[in-house]
């Protein structure tokens, strides 16, 4: 096994996000689409603007203010919704080689749209070959649909009824289950390989073997895609991070 991992440190994924500035159903200046991740933690490094991240878990609802310099993160199972109160821009740091942007996400859509992978895929698809205005219309409609369900889940949780949130969690887990083998391969090639490389370096240094230092190298990249319509806003996506 190589004692060096060539990917981005810790096999995290990075993207730049400009949160949607379309007015929301509840009167905020802008906001993203509520969703959760099944296997990944995610972090926000706020670089511009003001806003908040609304989160919902089995322990309750919370709203965390966001401003330049804020670093916020959350674990798998946290339903999160970004609020843009003006010019909110974020560098998003994603566990497991960016798996959250590669499928590890389920939007808070109505329960009847979570009944099968085909039904769900049709509900969240943004047509890649459509004009930009049409893509924006689809992205905004799915955001508003997910926001309504998020508000329903929040209301039920705050009123002491845990079942709607639990039902959503069960449906989300069922939706991603067919993809777990592919996800595990991505994890093994990324986060697992990065950890294994560090373990190998520890062993080598203890054995007075520093040969991996002679293999040091530098890498850099730019966005593989700019301005893509994402779940929470317009994304600049970096592959290989």
Tab-separated table of C-alpha atoms in Angstrom:
chain	number	residue	atom	x	y	z
A	1	UNK	CA	0.000	0.000	0.000
A	2	UNK	CA	1.269	3.487	-0.836
A	3	UNK	CA	2.167	5.647	2.163
A	4	UNK	CA	0.782	8.683	0.354
A	5	UNK	CA	-2.797	9.665	-0.428
A	6	UNK	CA	-2.919	11.907	-3.500
A	7	UNK	CA	-6.414	13.360	-3.088
A	8	UNK	CA	-7.523	16.451	-1.223
A	9	UNK	CA	-6.624	16.352	2.502
A	10	UNK	CA	-8.722	13.847	4.473
A	11	UNK	CA	-10.559	12.952	1.243
A	12	UNK	CA	-13.073	15.729	1.690
A	13	UNK	CA	-14.930	17.342	-1.198
A	14	UNK	CA	-15.118	21.098	-1.694
A	15	UNK	CA	-17.601	23.277	-3.568
A	16	UNK	CA	-18.360	26.989	-3.686
A	17	UNK	CA	-21.981	27.886	-3.087
A	18	UNK	CA	-23.968	31.048	-3.765
A	19	UNK	CA	-27.231	30.436	-1.930
A	20	UNK	CA	-30.401	31.043	-3.944
A	21	UNK	CA	-31.791	34.565	-3.580
A	22	UNK	CA	-35.312	33.611	-4.633
A	23	UNK	CA	-37.805	34.722	-1.941
A	24	UNK	CA	-39.029	31.823	0.178
A	25	UNK	CA	-42.491	30.609	1.132
A	26	UNK	CA	-42.042	31.946	4.656
A	27	UNK	CA	-40.947	35.423	3.613
A	28	UNK	CA	-37.159	35.195	3.793
A	29	UNK	CA	-35.126	36.958	1.072
A	30	UNK	CA	-33.681	33.682	-0.182
A	31	UNK	CA	-32.898	30.114	0.741
A	32	UNK	CA	-31.951	26.596	-0.253
A	33	UNK	CA	-33.713	23.264	-0.456
A	34	UNK	CA	-34.082	21.323	2.830
A	35	UNK	CA	-32.479	17.873	2.767
A	36	UNK	CA	-30.418	15.411	4.790
A	37	UNK	CA	-27.379	13.220	4.197
A	38	UNK	CA	-27.337	9.557	5.141
A	39	UNK	CA	-23.629	8.814	5.623
A	40	UNK	CA	-21.751	12.124	5.566
A	41	UNK	CA	-21.081	15.069	7.803
A	42	UNK	CA	-20.979	18.447	6.064
A	43	UNK	CA	-19.397	21.756	6.987
A	44	UNK	CA	-19.908	25.388	5.982
A	45	UNK	CA	-17.180	28.032	5.872
A	46	UNK	CA	-18.997	31.339	5.321
A	47	UNK	CA	-17.080	33.711	3.037
A	48	UNK	CA	-19.636	36.457	2.332
A	49	UNK	CA	-23.107	37.700	3.181
A	50	UNK	CA	-25.517	36.937	5.996
A	51	UNK	CA	-28.039	34.213	6.686
A	52	UNK	CA	-28.643	31.108	8.764
A	53	UNK	CA	-28.875	27.349	8.604
A	54	UNK	CA	-32.094	25.874	9.951
A	55	UNK	CA	-31.693	22.308	11.211
A	56	UNK	CA	-34.129	19.637	12.319
A	57	UNK	CA	-33.219	16.410	14.129
A	58	UNK	CA	-35.030	14.091	16.500
A	59	UNK	CA	-33.766	16.345	19.301
A	60	UNK	CA	-35.516	19.384	17.833
A	61	UNK	CA	-35.279	22.463	15.629
A	62	UNK	CA	-32.447	24.985	15.656
A	63	UNK	CA	-31.417	28.061	13.657
A	64	UNK	CA	-27.696	28.898	13.525
A	65	UNK	CA	-26.716	32.396	12.290
A	66	UNK	CA	-24.185	32.549	9.458
A	67	UNK	CA	-21.828	35.426	8.689
A	68	UNK	CA	-18.319	35.744	7.242
A	69	UNK	CA	-15.928	33.732	9.379
A	70	UNK	CA	-18.545	31.341	10.729
A	71	UNK	CA	-17.698	27.653	10.491
A	72	UNK	CA	-20.693	25.374	11.092
A	73	UNK	CA	-21.103	21.622	10.600
A	74	UNK	CA	-23.562	18.835	11.242
A	75	UNK	CA	-23.700	15.045	11.253
A	76	UNK	CA	-25.672	12.590	9.071
A	77	UNK	CA	-29.426	12.680	9.611
A	78	UNK	CA	-29.576	16.436	10.162
A	79	UNK	CA	-32.201	18.013	7.920
A	80	UNK	CA	-30.741	21.372	6.970
A	81	UNK	CA	-32.075	24.416	5.138
A	82	UNK	CA	-29.968	27.437	4.240
A	83	UNK	CA	-31.467	30.912	4.617
A	84	UNK	CA	-29.981	33.753	2.555
A	85	UNK	CA	-30.576	37.148	4.143
A	86	UNK	CA	-28.265	38.834	1.643
A	87	UNK	CA	-25.322	37.759	-0.509
A	88	UNK	CA	-24.675	34.498	1.350
A	89	UNK	CA	-21.697	32.615	-0.086
A	90	UNK	CA	-20.195	29.501	1.440
A	91	UNK	CA	-17.330	27.111	0.866
A	92	UNK	CA	-18.881	23.708	1.508
A	93	UNK	CA	-16.671	20.943	2.899
A	94	UNK	CA	-18.109	17.454	2.431
A	95	UNK	CA	-17.028	14.153	3.937
A	96	UNK	CA	-16.107	11.093	1.844
A	97	UNK	CA	-14.791	12.745	-1.319
A	98	UNK	CA	-17.858	14.907	-1.786
A	99	UNK	CA	-20.351	12.062	-1.569
A	100	UNK	CA	-23.112	14.524	-0.532
A	101	UNK	CA	-22.966	16.022	-4.035
A	102	UNK	CA	-22.775	12.540	-5.578
A	103	UNK	CA	-26.041	11.177	-4.287
A	104	UNK	CA	-25.878	11.080	-0.485
A	105	UNK	CA	-28.808	13.458	-0.067
A	106	UNK	CA	-32.579	13.153	0.117
A	107	UNK	CA	-34.819	16.216	-0.178
A	108	UNK	CA	-37.739	16.644	2.197
A	109	UNK	CA	-40.331	15.957	-0.474
A	110	UNK	CA	-43.893	14.730	0.186
A	111	UNK	CA	-44.000	11.115	1.295
A	112	UNK	CA	-45.629	9.877	-1.926
A	113	UNK	CA	-42.552	11.038	-3.881
A	114	UNK	CA	-40.240	8.979	-1.675
A	115	UNK	CA	-41.800	5.612	-2.492
A	116	UNK	CA	-39.248	4.458	-5.080
A	117	UNK	CA	-35.966	5.474	-6.668
A	118	UNK	CA	-37.581	6.199	-10.035
A	119	UNK	CA	-40.345	8.320	-8.552
A	120	UNK	CA	-37.874	10.281	-6.465
A	121	UNK	CA	-35.411	10.746	-9.333
A	122	UNK	CA	-38.161	12.165	-11.537
A	123	UNK	CA	-39.197	14.564	-8.770
A	124	UNK	CA	-35.715	16.026	-8.218
A	125	UNK	CA	-34.329	15.992	-11.758
A	126	UNK	CA	-33.251	19.294	-13.301
A	127	UNK	CA	-33.045	18.816	-17.095
A	128	UNK	CA	-29.419	19.366	-18.058
A	129	UNK	CA	-30.224	20.228	-21.672
A	130	UNK	CA	-32.967	22.776	-20.845
A	131	UNK	CA	-32.472	26.551	-21.116
A	132	UNK	CA	-31.135	28.137	-17.930
A	133	UNK	CA	-34.427	29.890	-17.193
A	134	UNK	CA	-36.241	26.554	-17.265
A	135	UNK	CA	-33.633	24.948	-15.032
A	136	UNK	CA	-34.084	27.780	-12.546
A	137	UNK	CA	-37.851	27.328	-12.593
A	138	UNK	CA	-37.533	23.607	-11.867
A	139	UNK	CA	-34.961	24.177	-9.107
A	140	UNK	CA	-37.158	26.792	-7.456
A	141	UNK	CA	-40.279	24.603	-7.648
A	142	UNK	CA	-38.558	21.604	-6.038
A	143	UNK	CA	-37.118	23.878	-3.328
A	144	UNK	CA	-40.564	25.206	-2.465
A	145	UNK	CA	-42.052	21.710	-2.460
A	146	UNK	CA	-39.350	20.481	-0.083
A	147	UNK	CA	-39.730	23.578	2.095
A	148	UNK	CA	-43.429	22.887	2.651
A	149	UNK	CA	-42.629	19.367	3.859
A	150	UNK	CA	-39.795	20.680	6.029
A	151	UNK	CA	-42.207	23.068	7.701
A	152	UNK	CA	-44.662	20.210	8.290
A	153	UNK	CA	-41.930	18.049	9.826
A	154	UNK	CA	-40.790	20.911	12.014
A	155	UNK	CA	-44.324	21.612	13.224
A	156	UNK	CA	-44.954	17.952	14.064
A	157	UNK	CA	-41.638	17.602	15.899
A	158	UNK	CA	-42.172	20.783	17.906
A	159	UNK	CA	-45.685	19.659	18.837
A	160	UNK	CA	-44.325	16.397	20.258
A	161	UNK	CA	-45.189	14.046	17.386
A	162	UNK	CA	-41.996	12.219	16.295
A	163	UNK	CA	-43.600	9.912	13.709
A	164	UNK	CA	-43.583	12.190	10.612
A	165	UNK	CA	-39.846	12.807	10.977
A	166	UNK	CA	-39.220	9.107	11.659
A	167	UNK	CA	-41.244	8.165	8.563
A	168	UNK	CA	-39.168	10.527	6.441
A	169	UNK	CA	-35.946	9.057	7.836
A	170	UNK	CA	-37.106	5.516	7.016
A	171	UNK	CA	-38.068	6.512	3.478
A	172	UNK	CA	-34.751	8.307	2.925
A	173	UNK	CA	-32.793	5.260	4.073
A	174	UNK	CA	-34.798	2.991	1.783
A	175	UNK	CA	-34.182	5.270	-1.205
A	176	UNK	CA	-30.388	5.181	-0.896
A	177	UNK	CA	-29.994	1.520	0.045
A	178	UNK	CA	-29.537	0.318	-3.583
A	179	UNK	CA	-26.570	2.687	-3.974
A	180	UNK	CA	-24.591	1.629	-0.919
A	181	UNK	CA	-22.166	-0.678	-2.762
A	182	UNK	CA	-21.088	2.140	-5.083
A	183	UNK	CA	-20.810	4.527	-2.157
A	184	UNK	CA	-18.642	2.093	-0.238
A	185	UNK	CA	-16.263	1.831	-3.199
A	186	UNK	CA	-15.985	5.630	-3.237
A	187	UNK	CA	-15.309	5.633	0.511
A	188	UNK	CA	-12.639	2.925	0.207
A	189	UNK	CA	-10.856	4.846	-2.559
A	190	UNK	CA	-11.098	8.115	-0.598
A	191	UNK	CA	-11.519	8.481	3.150
A	192	UNK	CA	-10.470	4.913	3.970
A	193	UNK	CA	-7.402	5.148	1.734
A	194	UNK	CA	-6.426	8.503	3.277
A	195	UNK	CA	-6.635	7.086	6.803
A	196	UNK	CA	-4.725	3.965	5.794
A	197	UNK	CA	-1.961	6.114	4.278
A	198	UNK	CA	-1.587	8.025	7.537
A	199	UNK	CA	-1.395	4.751	9.456
A	200	UNK	CA	1.334	3.557	7.084
A	201	UNK	CA	3.266	6.803	7.621
A	202	UNK	CA	3.118	6.364	11.399
A	203	UNK	CA	4.521	2.852	11.076
A	204	UNK	CA	7.224	3.962	8.652
A	205	UNK	CA	8.425	6.828	10.852
A	206	UNK	CA	8.532	4.589	13.917
A	207	UNK	CA	10.665	2.190	11.870
A	208	UNK	CA	13.018	5.050	10.896
A	209	UNK	CA	11.782	4.852	7.305
A	210	UNK	CA	11.096	8.259	5.803
A	211	UNK	CA	11.064	7.297	2.123
A	212	UNK	CA	7.519	8.616	1.618
A	213	UNK	CA	8.869	12.151	2.137
A	214	UNK	CA	10.882	11.844	-1.078
A	215	UNK	CA	7.645	11.261	-2.998
A	216	UNK	CA	6.120	14.609	-1.979
A	217	UNK	CA	4.176	16.418	-4.693
A	218	UNK	CA	1.884	19.388	-5.233
A	219	UNK	CA	-1.519	19.529	-6.945
A	220	UNK	CA	-3.998	22.242	-7.848
A	221	UNK	CA	-7.317	22.379	-9.629
A	222	UNK	CA	-10.079	24.731	-10.667
A	223	UNK	CA	-13.832	24.286	-10.883
A	224	UNK	CA	-14.953	21.422	-13.086
A	225	UNK	CA	-18.361	23.100	-13.371
A	226	UNK	CA	-19.480	26.650	-12.626
A	227	UNK	CA	-22.905	27.932	-11.638
A	228	UNK	CA	-24.620	24.547	-11.586
A	229	UNK	CA	-28.102	24.513	-10.073
A	230	UNK	CA	-27.608	22.644	-6.802
A	231	UNK	CA	-29.847	21.856	-3.881
A	232	UNK	CA	-29.076	25.074	-2.022
A	233	UNK	CA	-27.817	27.462	-4.676
A	234	UNK	CA	-25.515	27.936	-7.640
A	235	UNK	CA	-22.493	25.646	-7.315
A	236	UNK	CA	-18.921	25.718	-8.499
A	237	UNK	CA	-17.935	22.057	-8.320
A	238	UNK	CA	-14.385	20.773	-7.884
A	239	UNK	CA	-13.678	17.209	-9.026
A	240	UNK	CA	-10.771	15.303	-7.553
A	241	UNK	CA	-11.065	17.125	-4.238
